[in-house]
Short mmCIF file of C-alpha atoms in Angstrom, two decimals:
data_model
loop_
_atom_site.label_atom_id
_atom_site.label_comp_id
_atom_site.label_asym_id
_atom_site.label_seq_id
_atom_site.Cartn_x
_atom_site.Cartn_y
_atom_site.Cartn_z
CA ASP C 13 74.65 -112.12 -0.69
CA TYR C 14 72.92 -112.17 -4.09
CA SER C 15 71.22 -115.48 -3.43
CA GLU C 16 69.27 -114.12 -0.48
CA ALA C 17 67.28 -110.94 0.01
CA ASP C 18 68.27 -108.86 -3.02
CA LEU C 19 67.74 -111.63 -5.61
CA LYS C 20 64.42 -112.69 -4.04
CA SER C 21 63.29 -109.08 -4.04
CA PHE C 22 64.21 -108.68 -7.70
CA LEU C 23 62.52 -111.92 -8.77
CA ASN C 24 59.39 -111.10 -6.76
CA SER C 25 59.20 -107.64 -8.33
CA GLN C 26 59.40 -109.22 -11.80
CA GLU C 27 56.69 -111.76 -10.89
CA SER C 28 54.45 -109.02 -9.51
CA THR C 29 54.75 -107.13 -12.81
CA ASN C 30 53.88 -110.26 -14.78
CA ASN C 31 50.88 -111.01 -12.54
CA LYS C 32 49.33 -107.64 -13.39
CA LYS C 33 49.39 -108.59 -17.07
CA ARG C 34 47.54 -111.90 -16.63
CA LYS C 35 43.98 -112.21 -17.82
CA LYS C 36 41.18 -112.27 -15.30
CA LYS C 37 40.47 -115.79 -14.08
CA VAL C 38 37.14 -117.49 -14.60
CA THR C 39 35.43 -120.03 -12.40
CA ILE C 40 33.20 -123.03 -12.95
CA ASN C 41 29.65 -123.10 -11.63
CA ASN C 42 27.54 -126.15 -10.83
CA SER C 43 26.26 -126.36 -14.42
CA SER C 44 29.76 -126.99 -15.78
CA ASN C 45 30.47 -130.15 -17.75
CA TYR C 46 33.03 -131.00 -15.07
CA TYR C 47 30.24 -132.16 -12.79
CA ASP C 48 28.61 -134.09 -15.66
CA TYR C 49 31.92 -135.91 -16.10
CA GLU C 50 31.74 -137.15 -12.54
CA LYS C 51 28.34 -138.68 -13.27
CA GLU C 52 29.58 -140.16 -16.55
CA ARG C 53 32.66 -141.61 -14.89
CA LYS C 54 30.50 -143.74 -12.60
CA LYS C 55 28.82 -145.39 -15.61
CA GLY C 56 32.12 -146.91 -16.80
CA GLY C 57 32.62 -148.58 -20.17
CA GLU C 58 35.37 -148.17 -22.78
CA TYR C 59 33.44 -145.62 -24.83
CA ASN C 60 32.79 -143.56 -21.73
CA LYS C 61 36.46 -143.63 -20.73
CA LYS C 62 37.58 -142.30 -24.13
CA TYR C 63 34.80 -139.71 -24.09
CA LEU C 64 35.80 -138.50 -20.62
CA LEU C 65 39.47 -138.38 -21.60
CA ASN C 66 38.78 -136.22 -24.64
CA ARG C 67 36.37 -133.93 -22.81
CA ASN C 68 38.80 -133.46 -19.91
CA LEU C 69 41.56 -132.55 -22.36
CA GLN C 70 39.24 -130.08 -24.10
CA GLU C 71 38.27 -128.42 -20.83
CA ALA C 72 41.90 -128.38 -19.68
CA GLU C 73 42.94 -126.59 -22.88
CA LYS C 74 40.10 -124.08 -22.47
CA PHE C 75 41.02 -123.12 -18.93
CA TYR C 76 44.73 -123.12 -19.73
CA GLU C 77 44.13 -120.55 -22.48
CA LEU C 78 42.07 -118.51 -20.01
CA HIS C 79 45.01 -118.58 -17.56
CA ASP C 80 42.88 -120.32 -14.94
CA HIS C 81 45.60 -122.75 -13.97
CA GLN C 82 43.84 -124.14 -10.91
CA TYR C 83 41.09 -125.64 -13.04
CA ALA C 84 43.43 -126.39 -15.94
CA GLN C 85 45.62 -128.65 -13.79
CA LYS C 86 42.51 -130.43 -12.42
CA PHE C 87 41.28 -131.32 -15.90
CA TYR C 88 44.76 -132.31 -17.09
CA THR C 89 45.05 -134.52 -14.01
CA ASN C 90 41.71 -136.17 -14.80
CA ALA C 91 43.01 -136.91 -18.29
CA ILE C 92 46.49 -138.08 -17.25
CA GLU C 93 45.06 -140.42 -14.62
CA SER C 94 42.71 -142.00 -17.16
CA SER C 95 43.47 -145.60 -18.14
CA GLU C 96 43.10 -144.48 -21.77
CA PHE C 97 45.77 -141.76 -21.55
CA LYS C 98 48.66 -144.12 -22.38
CA TYR C 99 47.06 -144.87 -25.76
CA LEU C 100 47.18 -141.23 -26.89
CA LEU C 101 49.74 -140.05 -29.43
CA SER C 102 53.09 -139.10 -27.87
CA THR C 103 52.53 -135.48 -28.96
CA GLN C 104 49.24 -135.38 -27.05
CA ARG C 105 50.80 -136.84 -23.91
CA LEU C 106 53.72 -134.43 -24.27
CA ASN C 107 51.32 -131.49 -24.49
CA ALA C 108 49.32 -132.63 -21.44
CA PHE C 109 52.36 -133.11 -19.19
CA THR C 110 53.93 -129.84 -20.32
CA LYS C 111 50.83 -127.70 -19.86
CA ARG C 112 49.95 -129.28 -16.52
CA GLY C 113 53.54 -128.62 -15.48
CA ILE C 114 53.22 -124.98 -16.50
CA SER C 115 49.96 -124.75 -14.56
CA PHE C 116 51.69 -126.15 -11.47
CA LEU C 117 54.52 -123.66 -12.04
CA LYS C 118 52.05 -120.77 -12.15
CA LEU C 119 50.50 -122.09 -8.93
CA LYS C 120 54.00 -122.23 -7.35
CA GLN C 121 53.83 -126.00 -6.90
CA PHE C 122 57.36 -126.40 -8.20
CA ASP C 123 58.04 -130.03 -7.31
CA LYS C 124 54.87 -131.21 -9.06
CA ALA C 125 55.78 -129.06 -12.05
CA ILE C 126 59.29 -130.55 -12.22
CA ASN C 127 57.82 -134.07 -12.19
CA ASP C 128 55.63 -133.20 -15.18
CA PHE C 129 58.51 -131.65 -17.10
CA ASN C 130 60.56 -134.78 -16.37
CA SER C 131 57.72 -136.84 -17.87
CA ALA C 132 57.66 -134.58 -20.93
CA ILE C 133 61.43 -134.95 -21.39
CA LYS C 134 61.10 -138.75 -21.22
CA ILE C 135 58.72 -138.52 -24.17
CA ASP C 136 60.90 -136.06 -26.11
CA SER C 137 64.47 -135.63 -24.83
CA GLY C 138 64.99 -132.62 -27.09
CA TYR C 139 61.91 -130.63 -26.05
CA SER C 140 63.27 -127.17 -25.25
CA ILE C 141 60.03 -125.88 -23.64
CA ALA C 142 60.19 -128.59 -20.96
CA TYR C 143 63.84 -127.79 -20.16
CA PHE C 144 63.08 -124.06 -20.08
CA ASN C 145 60.17 -124.37 -17.66
CA ARG C 146 62.00 -126.89 -15.47
CA GLY C 147 64.81 -124.33 -15.38
CA ILE C 148 62.37 -121.71 -14.09
CA CYS C 149 61.21 -124.12 -11.37
CA ASN C 150 64.79 -124.73 -10.29
CA LEU C 151 65.41 -120.98 -10.38
CA ARG C 152 62.48 -120.35 -8.04
CA LYS C 153 63.74 -123.14 -5.76
CA GLU C 154 67.21 -121.49 -5.83
CA ASN C 155 68.78 -124.60 -7.35
CA TRP C 156 71.07 -122.35 -9.37
CA LEU C 157 73.31 -124.98 -11.01
CA ASN C 158 70.42 -127.24 -12.06
CA SER C 159 68.65 -124.19 -13.40
CA ILE C 160 71.67 -123.17 -15.51
CA ILE C 161 71.98 -126.73 -16.87
CA ASP C 162 68.30 -126.73 -17.87
CA PHE C 163 68.56 -123.34 -19.59
CA ASN C 164 71.72 -124.48 -21.41
CA LYS C 165 69.80 -127.44 -22.84
CA ALA C 166 66.79 -125.29 -23.67
CA ILE C 167 68.99 -122.91 -25.66
CA VAL C 168 70.69 -125.79 -27.51
CA PHE C 169 67.39 -127.47 -28.44
CA ASN C 170 65.49 -124.25 -29.17
CA LYS C 171 65.40 -123.87 -32.93
CA SER C 172 64.14 -120.28 -32.87
CA SER C 173 66.04 -117.76 -30.77
CA ASP C 174 64.05 -116.70 -27.71
CA PRO C 175 65.50 -113.84 -25.62
CA GLU C 176 63.75 -115.07 -22.47
CA TYR C 177 65.92 -118.20 -22.50
CA TYR C 178 69.00 -116.00 -22.12
CA TYR C 179 67.27 -113.67 -19.66
CA PHE C 180 66.34 -116.46 -17.25
CA ARG C 181 69.72 -118.16 -17.63
CA GLY C 182 71.24 -114.81 -16.69
CA LEU C 183 69.13 -114.73 -13.52
CA ALA C 184 70.30 -118.24 -12.63
CA LYS C 185 73.94 -117.28 -13.25
CA ASN C 186 73.49 -114.28 -10.98
CA GLY C 187 72.27 -116.60 -8.25
CA PHE C 188 75.37 -118.75 -8.87
CA LYS C 189 77.48 -115.53 -8.65
CA GLU C 190 78.68 -115.79 -12.24
CA TYR C 191 78.04 -112.08 -12.77
CA GLU C 192 80.13 -111.57 -15.91
CA ASP C 193 78.46 -114.50 -17.68
CA ALA C 194 75.05 -113.30 -16.48
CA LEU C 195 75.74 -109.86 -17.94
CA ASN C 196 76.55 -111.45 -21.31
CA ASP C 197 73.19 -113.26 -21.27
CA PHE C 198 71.27 -110.09 -20.47
CA GLU C 199 73.07 -108.24 -23.26
CA THR C 200 72.18 -111.06 -25.67
CA ALA C 201 68.53 -110.84 -24.62
CA ILE C 202 68.54 -107.06 -25.05
CA SER C 203 70.08 -107.36 -28.52
CA MET C 204 67.06 -109.51 -29.49
CA GLU C 205 64.44 -107.31 -27.80
CA PRO C 206 65.93 -103.87 -27.09
CA PHE C 207 62.81 -102.42 -25.48
CA ARG C 208 62.09 -105.06 -22.82
CA VAL C 209 62.27 -103.22 -19.49
CA SER C 210 62.81 -106.41 -17.47
CA PHE C 211 65.92 -107.23 -19.51
CA LYS C 212 67.38 -103.78 -18.88
CA ASP C 213 66.49 -103.94 -15.18
CA ALA C 214 68.31 -107.25 -14.86
CA LYS C 215 71.35 -105.88 -16.66
CA ASN C 216 71.50 -102.80 -14.41
CA PHE C 217 71.01 -104.96 -11.34
CA THR C 218 73.94 -107.14 -12.39
CA LEU C 219 76.13 -104.13 -13.16
CA GLY C 220 75.46 -102.98 -9.61
CA LYS C 221 76.58 -106.36 -8.25
CA LEU C 222 79.73 -106.24 -10.39
CA LYS C 223 80.50 -102.75 -9.13
CA LYS C 224 80.12 -103.88 -5.51
CA LYS C 225 82.24 -106.95 -6.21
CA ALA C 226 84.96 -104.81 -7.80
CA GLU C 227 84.94 -102.46 -4.80
CA LYS C 228 85.14 -105.40 -2.38
CA ASP C 229 88.04 -106.91 -4.35
CA ARG C 230 89.84 -103.54 -4.35
CA LYS C 231 89.54 -103.22 -0.58
CA GLU C 232 90.79 -106.78 -0.10
CA ARG C 233 93.80 -106.08 -2.31
CA GLU C 234 94.54 -102.89 -0.38
CA LYS C 235 94.30 -104.79 2.90
CA LEU C 236 96.65 -107.52 1.65
CA GLU C 237 99.12 -104.90 0.45
CA LYS C 238 98.92 -103.07 3.77
CA ASP C 239 99.48 -106.32 5.69
CA ARG C 240 102.45 -107.15 3.47
CA LYS C 241 104.10 -103.79 4.09
CA GLU C 242 103.54 -104.08 7.85
CA ARG C 243 105.18 -107.51 7.86
CA GLU C 244 108.13 -106.16 5.93
CA ARG C 245 108.51 -103.26 8.39
CA ALA C 246 108.29 -105.64 11.33
CA GLU C 247 110.91 -107.95 9.81
CA LYS C 248 113.20 -105.01 9.09
CA ALA C 249 112.81 -103.69 12.64
CA GLU C 250 113.79 -107.11 14.03
CA LYS C 251 116.97 -107.15 11.93
CA ASP C 252 117.91 -103.64 13.07
#
């Protein structure tokens, strides 16, 4: 069954490859501004609230760019929970929810990530990045149909063609056992980036599933034909 061991193994192998490419994480020591913020927060005041909001967003962006998603989500959370957050521009709130969602996704906290992408979509219902990343969350949770729906929307709203949108939709379609459609998506992704090994691996993996499916269908047809002939012989013997 594609949705069990073999798909999980394939997805995990892809994730392991991606993990090796990530930048080395950094940590915060006791001299970090993060601890100064805690002291500032206790002072209160409108100026202090705006100052803390902006500094938390700055630190969140810094750690996000450094791929330290544990600290990035903490700073984004500080900002989002601020009473001043609702007064930010919609683009700033959209960015904060999306990047915190991606941080949660990287930390494998999929439900929290989905909530953030939902919040981003409420701000901008045509934001392809939010649909794409929510699709990845649903893919990892094996919610194949929801994942396909999200990737469909991401592709529609994405103004610039991104092969990864088709690649991940292909993975979701494989999980949903739509192998022929999945193969089309992988071929589309490969046509955009011919040298991506992960795209070719996914295509070959799907071709293997199609071959097994074709062999299974052939055996079932042979069995049905054999059963039909045996019934005909039995009916003929009864008449004789």
